[in-house]
Amino acid sequence: MTSGPAVLAALAGAVAVPVVLVPSLAGHLRGRSLGTALRAQAAVPSRLAAAVASLAVAAEAGVLGLLLAGVIVRRTGLVQGALAVATVLFTAYAAYAAYVTRTRTGRVPCGCGGDLSTPMSVWVVVRAAGLAVLALGGALTPLPDLTGGTVSGVVAGAALGVLLWILPRAMAVPETAGGVVEVPAVPERSSG
């Protein structure tokens, strides 16, 4: 069994991926707005947007299902296979998000997790690329038995997953002239 940074990478990937996929799938199933986002992004023909959205959600569900099944039945090969597929999925999404971010003028919704308020941005690209790297770490290294010594990897994966999940929304800046957010001045009280 490998140890050190490789084990940390495997655990971080195995934890971060479901930490992001669970709320993403919940949002997609609740809102069903990914098709709307795909139409606004105009990177796929409008008539195919619903089918592509369904395919993307099914791919996320498949990866999550395989990953959780591998963990439950303690099949390292299944976990690694699911993380390899997640690596491909997140890499493809990072490339797609980069394309949309680079070619679309104006604000278009990301549609991530069923959210139409978060814009497609470089932060969506960063999130997808970060998840691809984490998933790759887990795909290349077998998971260790969970012991007290593996807690740091689990905590790191959970923290990274949460941070990556909220990153695009946290970095979304209201559109203003020059990208600067103006804060209205507080009127001074008159003394009197």
CSV table of C-alpha atoms in Angstrom, one decimal, residues 41 43 90-104 108 110 112 119-129:
chain,number,residue,atom,x,y,z
A,41,GLN,CA,-24.7,29.4,-23.6
A,43,ALA,CA,-22.7,26.1,-27.5
A,90,PHE,CA,-14.7,17.1,-15.1
A,91,THR,CA,-12.0,17.6,-17.7
A,92,ALA,CA,-14.6,17.7,-20.5
A,93,TYR,CA,-16.6,20.1,-18.5
A,94,ALA,CA,-13.6,22.3,-17.8
A,95,ALA,CA,-12.9,22.4,-21.5
A,96,TYR,CA,-16.6,23.2,-22.3
A,97,ALA,CA,-16.7,25.9,-19.6
A,98,ALA,CA,-13.5,27.5,-20.9
A,99,TYR,CA,-15.0,27.5,-24.4
A,100,VAL,CA,-18.2,29.2,-23.3
A,101,THR,CA,-16.4,31.7,-21.1
A,102,ARG,CA,-14.0,32.6,-23.9
A,103,THR,CA,-16.6,32.8,-26.8
A,104,ARG,CA,-19.7,34.3,-25.1
A,108,VAL,CA,-24.7,33.5,-19.4
A,110,CYS,CA,-23.6,28.3,-15.6
A,112,CYS,CA,-24.3,24.2,-12.3
A,119,PRO,CA,-22.6,33.0,-14.3
A,120,MET,CA,-20.4,30.8,-16.5
A,121,SER,CA,-16.9,32.2,-15.6
A,122,VAL,CA,-13.3,31.3,-15.3
A,123,TRP,CA,-14.2,30.2,-11.7
A,124,VAL,CA,-16.4,27.4,-13.2
A,125,VAL,CA,-13.4,26.3,-15.2
A,126,VAL,CA,-11.2,26.4,-12.1
A,127,ARG,CA,-13.7,24.3,-10.2
A,128,ALA,CA,-14.0,21.7,-12.9
A,129,ALA,CA,-10.2,21.5,-13.4
